[in-house]
Tab-separated table of C-alpha atoms in Angstrom:
chain	number	residue	atom	x	y	z
A	1	UNK	CA	-15.840	34.439	-11.971
A	2	UNK	CA	-14.667	32.277	-14.859
A	3	UNK	CA	-11.484	34.273	-15.486
A	4	UNK	CA	-10.467	33.789	-11.848
A	5	UNK	CA	-10.718	30.017	-12.036
A	6	UNK	CA	-7.541	28.015	-11.452
A	7	UNK	CA	-7.554	25.051	-13.796
A	8	UNK	CA	-5.881	21.704	-13.063
A	9	UNK	CA	-5.750	18.327	-14.750
A	10	UNK	CA	-7.497	15.997	-12.291
A	11	UNK	CA	-5.448	12.851	-11.772
A	12	UNK	CA	-7.843	10.243	-10.363
A	13	UNK	CA	-5.731	7.217	-9.461
A	14	UNK	CA	-7.554	3.949	-8.700
A	15	UNK	CA	-9.330	3.810	-5.356
A	16	UNK	CA	-11.187	7.125	-5.555
A	17	UNK	CA	-12.885	6.506	-8.936
A	18	UNK	CA	-13.224	2.728	-8.586
A	19	UNK	CA	-14.168	2.291	-4.895
A	20	UNK	CA	-15.201	5.667	-3.453
A	21	UNK	CA	-16.592	7.654	-6.413
A	22	UNK	CA	-18.002	10.148	-3.872
A	23	UNK	CA	-14.414	11.357	-3.365
A	24	UNK	CA	-14.172	12.124	-7.079
A	25	UNK	CA	-17.628	13.716	-7.374
A	26	UNK	CA	-17.104	15.862	-4.273
A	27	UNK	CA	-13.651	16.985	-5.417
A	28	UNK	CA	-15.107	18.283	-8.683
A	29	UNK	CA	-18.152	19.921	-7.067
A	30	UNK	CA	-16.481	21.452	-3.994
A	31	UNK	CA	-13.463	22.843	-5.813
A	32	UNK	CA	-15.658	24.605	-8.378
A	33	UNK	CA	-17.281	26.579	-5.554
A	34	UNK	CA	-13.921	27.967	-4.433
A	35	UNK	CA	-12.525	28.883	-7.834
A	36	UNK	CA	-10.779	25.664	-8.865
A	37	UNK	CA	-11.725	23.881	-12.090
A	38	UNK	CA	-10.715	20.220	-12.341
A	39	UNK	CA	-10.585	18.929	-15.918
A	40	UNK	CA	-10.233	15.209	-16.699
A	41	UNK	CA	-6.731	13.851	-17.340
A	42	UNK	CA	-7.636	11.520	-20.185
A	43	UNK	CA	-5.865	8.186	-20.241
A	44	UNK	CA	-4.362	8.372	-16.761
A	45	UNK	CA	-3.564	5.044	-15.132
A	46	UNK	CA	-2.610	3.742	-11.711
A	47	UNK	CA	-0.027	6.235	-10.415
A	48	UNK	CA	1.497	3.400	-10.112
A	49	UNK	CA	1.146	2.333	-6.467
A	50	UNK	CA	4.431	3.424	-4.826
A	51	UNK	CA	4.501	0.508	-2.384
A	52	UNK	CA	3.671	-2.236	-4.851
A	53	UNK	CA	5.594	-0.955	-7.876
A	54	UNK	CA	8.416	0.893	-6.156
A	55	UNK	CA	9.210	-2.215	-4.143
A	56	UNK	CA	9.616	-4.347	-7.242
A	57	UNK	CA	11.405	-2.088	-9.678
A	58	UNK	CA	11.878	1.636	-9.108
A	59	UNK	CA	12.723	2.172	-12.787
A	60	UNK	CA	9.278	0.993	-13.895
A	61	UNK	CA	7.748	3.167	-11.192
A	62	UNK	CA	9.561	6.244	-12.542
A	63	UNK	CA	8.607	5.528	-16.159
A	64	UNK	CA	4.953	4.782	-15.506
A	65	UNK	CA	4.460	7.778	-13.210
A	66	UNK	CA	6.256	9.940	-15.802
A	67	UNK	CA	3.775	8.787	-18.444
A	68	UNK	CA	0.940	10.201	-16.318
A	69	UNK	CA	2.830	13.473	-15.843
A	70	UNK	CA	3.457	13.776	-19.595
A	71	UNK	CA	-0.296	13.463	-20.274
A	72	UNK	CA	-0.750	16.670	-18.243
A	73	UNK	CA	2.302	18.312	-19.833
A	74	UNK	CA	0.603	17.786	-23.191
A	75	UNK	CA	-2.446	19.631	-21.788
A	76	UNK	CA	-0.102	22.386	-20.502
A	77	UNK	CA	-1.823	22.113	-17.109
A	78	UNK	CA	-0.627	21.424	-13.577
A	79	UNK	CA	-1.938	18.252	-11.958
A	80	UNK	CA	-4.231	18.219	-8.925
A	81	UNK	CA	-4.956	14.947	-7.150
A	82	UNK	CA	-6.729	13.705	-4.032
A	83	UNK	CA	-4.687	10.704	-2.844
A	84	UNK	CA	-1.457	10.570	-0.837
A	85	UNK	CA	-0.245	7.462	-2.653
A	86	UNK	CA	-0.745	9.175	-6.014
A	87	UNK	CA	1.008	12.224	-4.554
A	88	UNK	CA	4.087	10.201	-3.721
A	89	UNK	CA	4.274	8.741	-7.232
A	90	UNK	CA	3.288	11.716	-9.341
A	91	UNK	CA	4.717	14.559	-7.246
A	92	UNK	CA	7.946	12.832	-6.310
A	93	UNK	CA	8.720	11.391	-9.747
A	94	UNK	CA	7.995	14.775	-11.347
A	95	UNK	CA	10.356	16.448	-8.862
A	96	UNK	CA	13.120	13.850	-9.182
A	97	UNK	CA	13.038	13.847	-12.969
A	98	UNK	CA	13.250	17.639	-13.020
A	99	UNK	CA	16.285	17.617	-10.725
A	100	UNK	CA	18.173	14.566	-11.958
A	101	UNK	CA	19.297	14.636	-15.608
A	102	UNK	CA	20.596	11.066	-15.600
A	103	UNK	CA	17.284	9.750	-14.288
A	104	UNK	CA	15.299	11.855	-16.756
A	105	UNK	CA	17.367	10.655	-19.731
A	106	UNK	CA	16.787	7.052	-18.695
A	107	UNK	CA	13.042	7.569	-18.406
A	108	UNK	CA	12.867	9.462	-21.695
A	109	UNK	CA	14.593	6.589	-23.444
A	110	UNK	CA	11.694	4.354	-22.416
A	111	UNK	CA	9.033	6.981	-23.072
A	112	UNK	CA	10.414	7.466	-26.602
A	113	UNK	CA	9.166	3.950	-27.360
A	114	UNK	CA	5.619	5.268	-26.895
A	115	UNK	CA	6.291	8.655	-28.545
A	116	UNK	CA	6.349	10.597	-25.311
A	117	UNK	CA	8.910	12.866	-23.670
A	118	UNK	CA	9.143	14.165	-20.129
A	119	UNK	CA	9.884	17.890	-20.299
A	120	UNK	CA	9.428	18.961	-16.688
A	121	UNK	CA	7.022	21.745	-17.589
A	122	UNK	CA	4.300	21.301	-14.957
A	123	UNK	CA	3.832	21.028	-11.184
A	124	UNK	CA	1.844	18.540	-9.121
A	125	UNK	CA	-0.435	19.457	-6.209
A	126	UNK	CA	-2.662	17.748	-3.686
A	127	UNK	CA	-6.116	19.364	-3.758
A	128	UNK	CA	-5.955	19.741	0.042
A	129	UNK	CA	-2.844	21.921	-0.184
A	130	UNK	CA	-4.529	24.022	-2.883
A	131	UNK	CA	-7.496	24.477	-0.545
A	132	UNK	CA	-5.121	25.669	2.176
A	133	UNK	CA	-3.003	27.890	-0.080
A	134	UNK	CA	-4.276	31.516	0.177
A	135	UNK	CA	-2.878	32.242	-3.295
A	136	UNK	CA	-5.258	29.652	-4.779
A	137	UNK	CA	-8.102	29.314	-2.286
A	138	UNK	CA	-7.279	29.588	1.414
A	139	UNK	CA	-9.078	28.754	4.647
A	140	UNK	CA	-11.277	31.865	4.507
A	141	UNK	CA	-12.667	31.031	1.091
A	142	UNK	CA	-13.386	27.489	2.300
A	143	UNK	CA	-15.213	28.906	5.337
A	144	UNK	CA	-17.179	31.299	3.112
A	145	UNK	CA	-18.318	28.401	0.902
A	146	UNK	CA	-19.922	26.587	3.845
A	147	UNK	CA	-23.733	26.638	3.852
A	148	UNK	CA	-24.323	23.836	6.349
A	149	UNK	CA	-21.710	24.133	9.113
A	150	UNK	CA	-20.745	20.876	10.803
A	151	UNK	CA	-21.396	22.497	14.195
A	152	UNK	CA	-21.287	20.274	17.258
A	153	UNK	CA	-19.186	17.523	15.716
A	154	UNK	CA	-15.724	16.414	16.811
A	155	UNK	CA	-13.605	15.522	13.816
A	156	UNK	CA	-10.154	13.912	13.996
A	157	UNK	CA	-7.656	14.230	11.151
A	158	UNK	CA	-5.468	11.526	9.678
A	159	UNK	CA	-2.756	13.162	7.568
A	160	UNK	CA	-1.408	9.934	6.123
A	161	UNK	CA	2.235	9.479	5.245
A	162	UNK	CA	3.124	10.291	1.682
A	163	UNK	CA	1.687	13.796	1.476
A	164	UNK	CA	4.148	15.314	3.976
A	165	UNK	CA	6.829	12.651	4.436
A	166	UNK	CA	9.747	12.409	3.815
A	167	UNK	CA	9.885	16.074	4.778
A	168	UNK	CA	13.092	16.821	2.892
A	169	UNK	CA	11.403	15.790	-0.376
A	170	UNK	CA	8.376	17.973	0.411
A	171	UNK	CA	7.558	21.586	1.272
A	172	UNK	CA	5.289	21.202	4.308
A	173	UNK	CA	7.924	21.643	7.035
A	174	UNK	CA	7.875	19.670	10.285
A	175	UNK	CA	5.879	16.452	10.317
A	176	UNK	CA	5.648	15.868	14.083
A	177	UNK	CA	2.365	17.657	14.671
A	178	UNK	CA	1.019	19.578	11.668
A	179	UNK	CA	-2.224	21.520	12.177
A	180	UNK	CA	-3.131	22.868	8.728
A	181	UNK	CA	-5.796	20.281	7.912
A	182	UNK	CA	-7.308	20.951	11.366
A	183	UNK	CA	-7.615	24.594	10.275
A	184	UNK	CA	-9.536	23.457	7.209
A	185	UNK	CA	-11.758	21.232	9.375
A	186	UNK	CA	-12.440	24.140	11.741
A	187	UNK	CA	-13.431	26.234	8.713
A	188	UNK	CA	-16.268	23.750	8.132
A	189	UNK	CA	-17.624	24.499	11.600
A	190	UNK	CA	-16.515	21.214	13.153
A	191	UNK	CA	-14.308	20.949	16.223
A	192	UNK	CA	-10.981	19.357	15.288
A	193	UNK	CA	-9.771	16.961	18.000
A	194	UNK	CA	-6.208	15.892	18.749
A	195	UNK	CA	-5.355	12.296	19.567
A	196	UNK	CA	-2.326	10.240	20.478
A	197	UNK	CA	0.161	9.398	17.760
A	198	UNK	CA	-1.756	11.342	15.122
A	199	UNK	CA	0.974	11.007	12.513
A	200	UNK	CA	1.160	7.211	12.699
A	201	UNK	CA	0.575	5.332	9.455
A	202	UNK	CA	-2.860	3.746	8.764
A	203	UNK	CA	-1.110	0.423	8.159
A	204	UNK	CA	-2.048	-0.095	4.524
A	205	UNK	CA	1.026	1.147	2.669
A	206	UNK	CA	4.146	-0.461	1.276
A	207	UNK	CA	2.210	-3.510	0.085
A	208	UNK	CA	1.685	-4.586	3.707
A	209	UNK	CA	-2.110	-4.713	3.405
A	210	UNK	CA	-1.754	-7.330	0.678
A	211	UNK	CA	1.222	-9.106	2.279
A	212	UNK	CA	0.049	-9.476	5.880
A	213	UNK	CA	-3.495	-8.243	6.484
A	214	UNK	CA	-3.513	-9.007	10.230
A	215	UNK	CA	-0.297	-7.057	10.787
A	216	UNK	CA	-1.701	-4.207	8.716
A	217	UNK	CA	-5.015	-4.165	10.645
A	218	UNK	CA	-3.189	-4.267	13.966
A	219	UNK	CA	-1.603	-0.913	13.091
A	220	UNK	CA	-5.055	0.426	12.133
A	221	UNK	CA	-6.473	-0.933	15.387
A	222	UNK	CA	-3.938	1.050	17.409
A	223	UNK	CA	-5.090	4.198	15.602
A	224	UNK	CA	-8.728	3.272	16.287
A	225	UNK	CA	-8.023	2.881	20.034
A	226	UNK	CA	-6.442	6.347	20.098
A	227	UNK	CA	-9.350	7.829	18.147
A	228	UNK	CA	-11.957	6.243	20.392
A	229	UNK	CA	-10.158	7.649	23.442
A	230	UNK	CA	-10.919	11.248	22.442
A	231	UNK	CA	-14.520	10.599	21.396
A	232	UNK	CA	-14.216	11.621	17.744
A	233	UNK	CA	-17.517	11.619	15.810
A	234	UNK	CA	-15.723	11.068	12.543
A	235	UNK	CA	-12.282	10.694	11.051
A	236	UNK	CA	-11.303	12.698	8.007
A	237	UNK	CA	-8.331	12.082	5.732
A	238	UNK	CA	-6.992	13.148	2.348
A	239	UNK	CA	-6.176	9.706	0.941
A	240	UNK	CA	-8.665	7.146	-0.408
A	241	UNK	CA	-6.265	4.294	0.393
A	242	UNK	CA	-6.162	5.373	4.060
A	243	UNK	CA	-9.961	5.706	3.801
A	244	UNK	CA	-10.223	2.130	2.530
A	245	UNK	CA	-7.968	0.904	5.325
A	246	UNK	CA	-10.006	2.657	8.032
A	247	UNK	CA	-13.432	2.076	6.506
A	248	UNK	CA	-13.297	-1.507	5.229
A	249	UNK	CA	-10.570	-2.148	7.799
A	250	UNK	CA	-13.053	-1.593	10.643
A	251	UNK	CA	-15.198	-4.393	9.201
A	252	UNK	CA	-12.118	-6.613	8.962
A	253	UNK	CA	-11.058	-5.672	12.516
A	254	UNK	CA	-14.511	-6.656	13.756
A	255	UNK	CA	-14.214	-9.953	11.918
A	256	UNK	CA	-10.641	-10.796	12.971
A	257	UNK	CA	-10.257	-9.098	16.374
A	258	UNK	CA	-13.900	-8.936	17.483
A	259	UNK	CA	-13.839	-5.174	18.145
A	260	UNK	CA	-16.523	-2.895	16.718
A	261	UNK	CA	-15.703	0.822	16.548
A	262	UNK	CA	-18.335	2.108	14.108
A	263	UNK	CA	-16.378	5.303	13.436
A	264	UNK	CA	-17.465	7.086	10.214
A	265	UNK	CA	-14.532	7.819	7.903
A	266	UNK	CA	-14.877	10.584	5.331
A	267	UNK	CA	-12.434	12.053	2.832
A	268	UNK	CA	-11.958	15.792	3.425
A	269	UNK	CA	-13.634	16.414	0.051
A	270	UNK	CA	-16.714	14.498	1.215
A	271	UNK	CA	-16.690	16.439	4.508
A	272	UNK	CA	-16.467	19.715	2.565
A	273	UNK	CA	-19.241	18.520	0.248
A	274	UNK	CA	-21.527	17.975	3.251
A	275	UNK	CA	-20.649	21.408	4.630
A	276	UNK	CA	-21.410	22.978	1.234
A	277	UNK	CA	-24.849	21.362	1.324
A	278	UNK	CA	-24.343	18.244	-0.806
A	279	UNK	CA	-26.627	15.363	0.177
A	280	UNK	CA	-25.289	11.962	1.335
A	281	UNK	CA	-26.651	10.534	-1.946
A	282	UNK	CA	-24.629	13.008	-3.992
A	283	UNK	CA	-21.552	11.735	-2.145
A	284	UNK	CA	-22.420	8.023	-2.420
A	285	UNK	CA	-21.848	7.684	1.318
A	286	UNK	CA	-23.833	4.426	1.170
A	287	UNK	CA	-20.728	2.841	-0.413
A	288	UNK	CA	-18.834	3.291	2.844
A	289	UNK	CA	-18.497	0.029	4.763
A	290	UNK	CA	-18.990	1.814	8.098
A	291	UNK	CA	-22.287	3.695	8.206
A	292	UNK	CA	-21.914	7.482	8.197
A	293	UNK	CA	-25.381	7.844	9.772
A	294	UNK	CA	-24.252	8.638	13.346
A	295	UNK	CA	-22.254	11.558	11.971
A	296	UNK	CA	-24.951	12.669	9.537
A	297	UNK	CA	-27.567	12.693	12.318
A	298	UNK	CA	-25.553	15.376	14.090
A	299	UNK	CA	-25.446	17.726	11.131
A	300	UNK	CA	-28.541	17.127	8.991
B	1	UNK	CA	51.373	12.494	6.950
B	2	UNK	CA	49.112	9.504	7.344
B	3	UNK	CA	50.603	6.415	8.908
B	4	UNK	CA	49.308	2.871	9.055
B	5	UNK	CA	47.123	2.457	12.105
B	6	UNK	CA	48.454	-0.280	14.418
B	7	UNK	CA	49.873	-0.972	17.877
B	8	UNK	CA	53.470	-1.048	16.600
B	9	UNK	CA	53.853	-4.493	18.180
B	10	UNK	CA	54.074	-7.337	15.608
B	11	UNK	CA	53.223	-9.973	18.218
B	12	UNK	CA	50.085	-8.146	19.352
B	13	UNK	CA	49.080	-7.508	15.711
B	14	UNK	CA	49.397	-11.233	14.958
B	15	UNK	CA	47.283	-12.058	18.003
B	16	UNK	CA	44.556	-9.594	16.998
B	17	UNK	CA	44.542	-10.493	13.307
B	18	UNK	CA	41.827	-13.123	13.400
B	19	UNK	CA	39.784	-11.170	15.919
B	20	UNK	CA	38.843	-8.253	13.638
B	21	UNK	CA	35.222	-8.524	12.583
B	22	UNK	CA	34.898	-10.840	9.664
B	23	UNK	CA	31.846	-12.489	8.159
B	24	UNK	CA	32.253	-14.841	5.229
B	25	UNK	CA	28.743	-13.971	3.999
B	26	UNK	CA	29.513	-10.276	3.693
B	27	UNK	CA	29.362	-8.754	0.211
B	28	UNK	CA	30.764	-5.212	0.057
B	29	UNK	CA	29.048	-4.639	-3.293
B	30	UNK	CA	25.697	-5.104	-1.576
B	31	UNK	CA	26.283	-1.945	0.469
B	32	UNK	CA	27.156	-0.042	-2.702
B	33	UNK	CA	24.128	-1.304	-4.612
B	34	UNK	CA	21.753	-0.462	-1.757
B	35	UNK	CA	23.237	3.036	-1.516
B	36	UNK	CA	22.920	3.568	-5.258
B	37	UNK	CA	19.333	2.359	-5.635
B	38	UNK	CA	18.197	3.923	-2.348
B	39	UNK	CA	20.086	7.165	-3.016
B	40	UNK	CA	21.170	7.379	0.648
B	41	UNK	CA	24.501	6.947	2.469
B	42	UNK	CA	23.475	3.880	4.470
B	43	UNK	CA	27.046	3.241	5.687
B	44	UNK	CA	26.816	6.420	7.792
B	45	UNK	CA	24.326	4.662	10.098
B	46	UNK	CA	25.593	4.579	13.700
B	47	UNK	CA	22.878	2.219	14.951
B	48	UNK	CA	21.131	4.598	17.359
B	49	UNK	CA	17.784	2.844	16.835
B	50	UNK	CA	15.657	5.980	16.348
B	51	UNK	CA	14.333	4.270	13.217
B	52	UNK	CA	13.059	1.189	15.038
B	53	UNK	CA	11.645	3.428	17.786
B	54	UNK	CA	9.636	5.336	15.156
B	55	UNK	CA	8.437	2.278	13.274
B	56	UNK	CA	4.730	1.291	13.405
B	57	UNK	CA	5.611	-2.257	12.331
B	58	UNK	CA	8.220	-2.859	15.050
B	59	UNK	CA	5.908	-3.248	18.092
B	60	UNK	CA	3.874	-6.008	16.418
B	61	UNK	CA	6.479	-8.120	14.662
B	62	UNK	CA	10.124	-9.120	14.614
B	63	UNK	CA	10.782	-6.509	11.904
B	64	UNK	CA	13.599	-4.211	13.008
B	65	UNK	CA	14.601	-1.506	10.575
B	66	UNK	CA	17.828	-0.948	12.547
B	67	UNK	CA	18.789	-4.568	11.861
B	68	UNK	CA	18.283	-4.021	8.127
B	69	UNK	CA	20.430	-0.872	8.318
B	70	UNK	CA	23.161	-2.958	9.950
B	71	UNK	CA	22.849	-5.576	7.227
B	72	UNK	CA	23.214	-2.823	4.628
B	73	UNK	CA	26.376	-1.512	6.292
B	74	UNK	CA	27.904	-4.980	6.776
B	75	UNK	CA	26.983	-6.187	3.297
B	76	UNK	CA	24.930	-9.080	4.681
B	77	UNK	CA	23.095	-9.534	1.405
B	78	UNK	CA	21.355	-12.881	1.704
B	79	UNK	CA	20.491	-12.373	5.368
B	80	UNK	CA	18.671	-9.171	4.384
B	81	UNK	CA	17.045	-10.326	1.162
B	82	UNK	CA	15.715	-13.659	2.434
B	83	UNK	CA	14.214	-12.251	5.647
B	84	UNK	CA	10.388	-12.240	5.306
B	85	UNK	CA	10.297	-9.153	7.567
B	86	UNK	CA	11.688	-7.164	4.620
B	87	UNK	CA	8.107	-6.822	3.370
B	88	UNK	CA	6.609	-5.487	6.638
B	89	UNK	CA	7.693	-1.870	6.058
B	90	UNK	CA	4.611	0.289	5.335
B	91	UNK	CA	6.926	2.963	3.827
B	92	UNK	CA	5.538	5.565	6.253
B	93	UNK	CA	8.892	7.419	6.271
B	94	UNK	CA	8.746	8.184	10.022
B	95	UNK	CA	12.249	6.738	10.423
B	96	UNK	CA	13.497	8.815	7.500
B	97	UNK	CA	12.088	12.028	8.990
B	98	UNK	CA	13.687	11.303	12.375
B	99	UNK	CA	17.081	9.858	11.407
B	100	UNK	CA	19.752	11.972	13.162
B	101	UNK	CA	22.233	11.161	10.377
B	102	UNK	CA	19.796	12.340	7.705
B	103	UNK	CA	19.644	8.900	6.099
B	104	UNK	CA	16.591	7.317	4.482
B	105	UNK	CA	16.112	3.858	6.033
B	106	UNK	CA	12.804	3.570	4.131
B	107	UNK	CA	14.658	3.886	0.838
B	108	UNK	CA	17.188	1.299	2.034
B	109	UNK	CA	14.256	-1.096	2.413
B	110	UNK	CA	12.950	-0.166	-1.052
B	111	UNK	CA	16.408	-0.792	-2.525
B	112	UNK	CA	16.633	-4.175	-0.788
B	113	UNK	CA	13.179	-5.130	-2.092
B	114	UNK	CA	14.274	-4.197	-5.627
B	115	UNK	CA	17.357	-6.410	-5.197
B	116	UNK	CA	15.276	-9.251	-3.742
B	117	UNK	CA	12.970	-9.122	-6.766
B	118	UNK	CA	15.997	-9.643	-9.038
B	119	UNK	CA	16.473	-12.961	-7.189
B	120	UNK	CA	12.766	-13.810	-7.627
B	121	UNK	CA	12.157	-13.190	-3.919
B	122	UNK	CA	8.842	-11.354	-3.772
B	123	UNK	CA	5.431	-11.884	-2.130
B	124	UNK	CA	2.768	-12.732	-4.681
B	125	UNK	CA	0.450	-9.795	-3.892
B	126	UNK	CA	3.009	-7.469	-5.475
B	127	UNK	CA	3.021	-9.545	-8.671
B	128	UNK	CA	-0.766	-9.651	-8.854
B	129	UNK	CA	-0.856	-5.846	-8.781
B	130	UNK	CA	1.553	-5.892	-11.738
B	131	UNK	CA	-0.762	-8.213	-13.688
B	132	UNK	CA	-3.797	-6.098	-12.852
B	133	UNK	CA	-2.167	-2.872	-14.061
B	134	UNK	CA	-0.894	-4.628	-17.191
B	135	UNK	CA	-4.432	-5.672	-18.090
B	136	UNK	CA	-6.454	-2.580	-17.155
B	137	UNK	CA	-4.043	0.228	-16.289
B	138	UNK	CA	-5.452	0.175	-12.758
B	139	UNK	CA	-4.223	-1.601	-9.637
B	140	UNK	CA	-7.785	-1.455	-8.317
B	141	UNK	CA	-10.073	-1.781	-11.378
B	142	UNK	CA	-13.709	-0.725	-11.714
B	143	UNK	CA	-16.654	-3.133	-11.160
B	144	UNK	CA	-20.375	-3.219	-11.950
B	145	UNK	CA	-21.629	-2.047	-8.547
B	146	UNK	CA	-19.270	0.902	-8.731
B	147	UNK	CA	-20.309	1.698	-12.317
B	148	UNK	CA	-23.928	1.924	-11.167
B	149	UNK	CA	-22.951	4.194	-8.256
B	150	UNK	CA	-20.886	6.441	-10.541
B	151	UNK	CA	-23.771	6.829	-12.966
B	152	UNK	CA	-26.071	7.818	-10.087
B	153	UNK	CA	-23.584	10.525	-9.083
B	154	UNK	CA	-23.633	11.979	-12.593
B	155	UNK	CA	-20.128	10.682	-13.309
B	156	UNK	CA	-19.256	8.572	-16.340
B	157	UNK	CA	-19.746	4.826	-15.632
B	158	UNK	CA	-16.031	4.328	-16.276
B	159	UNK	CA	-13.648	7.074	-15.118
B	160	UNK	CA	-11.833	9.065	-17.861
B	161	UNK	CA	-8.688	7.016	-17.282
B	162	UNK	CA	-7.435	3.954	-19.154
B	163	UNK	CA	-10.875	2.521	-18.323
B	164	UNK	CA	-12.635	4.953	-20.666
B	165	UNK	CA	-9.689	5.260	-23.061
B	166	UNK	CA	-8.249	1.731	-23.316
B	167	UNK	CA	-6.110	2.828	-26.270
B	168	UNK	CA	-3.662	4.144	-23.643
B	169	UNK	CA	-3.105	0.679	-22.135
B	170	UNK	CA	-0.725	-0.328	-24.910
B	171	UNK	CA	1.742	2.376	-23.873
B	172	UNK	CA	1.698	1.097	-20.304
B	173	UNK	CA	2.276	-2.450	-21.508
B	174	UNK	CA	5.226	-1.310	-23.616
B	175	UNK	CA	6.842	0.326	-20.585
B	176	UNK	CA	6.395	-2.877	-18.581
B	177	UNK	CA	7.773	-5.012	-21.435
B	178	UNK	CA	10.819	-2.750	-21.622
B	179	UNK	CA	11.770	-3.929	-18.137
B	180	UNK	CA	10.462	-7.502	-18.617
B	181	UNK	CA	8.248	-6.840	-15.628
B	182	UNK	CA	5.131	-8.625	-16.840
B	183	UNK	CA	7.175	-11.598	-18.092
B	184	UNK	CA	8.941	-11.946	-14.731
B	185	UNK	CA	5.730	-11.587	-12.757
B	186	UNK	CA	3.994	-14.272	-14.847
B	187	UNK	CA	6.995	-16.598	-14.630
B	188	UNK	CA	7.401	-16.302	-10.842
B	189	UNK	CA	3.674	-16.791	-10.238
B	190	UNK	CA	3.512	-19.835	-12.549
B	191	UNK	CA	6.552	-21.402	-10.880
B	192	UNK	CA	4.724	-21.029	-7.587
B	193	UNK	CA	1.669	-22.666	-9.166
B	194	UNK	CA	-0.512	-19.553	-9.092
């Protein structure tokens, strides 16, 4: 088994380790069962947040994201991560610096001050795409790893923005109505459900959550209305920032708009962890602002 | 051979002269700067409005991405940079994926925000994130409740990031000093009495 393991440097970001540690724990545990070994990327920082940092000074964004990439280059390992925001920073900066010599020289000038150099020797992946990729894992291997199928549950998928968009900077193809995460959800035994405007943003990005919380929650609320319409038992996503916006956002929506949805929100890793038999305690689901109990009752 | 485009009638030309579009606030360099930072040919925009139609922020505010595209094309620098709606883009890139001219309106917004910051125009939440990352390496740092939860999960109380290896923070601070980012963030916040 060990020689077939694919090893990646696990870039954590901020919200997964510091707000939803269950996302981190489940990523490590679930990936190991399908032949992926995540090793710590020591000294990683904030990716840095593409909305907050990119909006202020793109040059700092490039340099700071490049520093995180170089840490993995020094380990001679590709990066795997579990957050769309991190994906935008780490994947996109890695790609741009590889393709654009002028940009790379500028960044390397800054990195030289801290004895680092961007070489462009590694690739960056979202763990979800590795799960879907038959060369690494694939849907069948995910299905085979399931010991407690999520039978009888309706699960909606939120893709988020920065994993697949902008499509010309990515390799996922059309972004109007992707279905690959639904395939992964179906592999867990759950019934994936479609809903209106699936690809709409959660409302948190671009610094809007910090700038105008009511505006940001109003976008989330529109998503919640569309999710309620199809009777989803839970929402799954692949981005802890989207998770924060939906999970804590529902509490804020209740407070500001007086509407209570009570829809459990779980990262795909947490969902996979449940399907592989991990207990709610092993996933720290009690840290979720919206209780996951209604969903757990259907599967436990 | 190219000829000068006109009606060939001096009297008509004189009459039309002051009726060509002219705006004294327009700055042609603004268009160039936005295109350079945003790495997109904003002046190719033909104002179809697909961007605004795709925008999750448009239905709930006066933010119109098409208007910002127009401002980019016309060089209306201060009108764009002083508009508080500039900060309502969630950077979802729906407009970019749907633009029939293959432009990136999202990156036009990012470029304009970068230019606004150079004029000290920036909402304070962005600056507070800068300060947070300068101090800890994280935009969302760890806390005691989370440390307890991590330990229960069998994880290290602090993640193996700059939290567990604070010796890496200095490198991050050096990068930020290189661009005077921390200095500017502190200065703008203190001028606003924060």
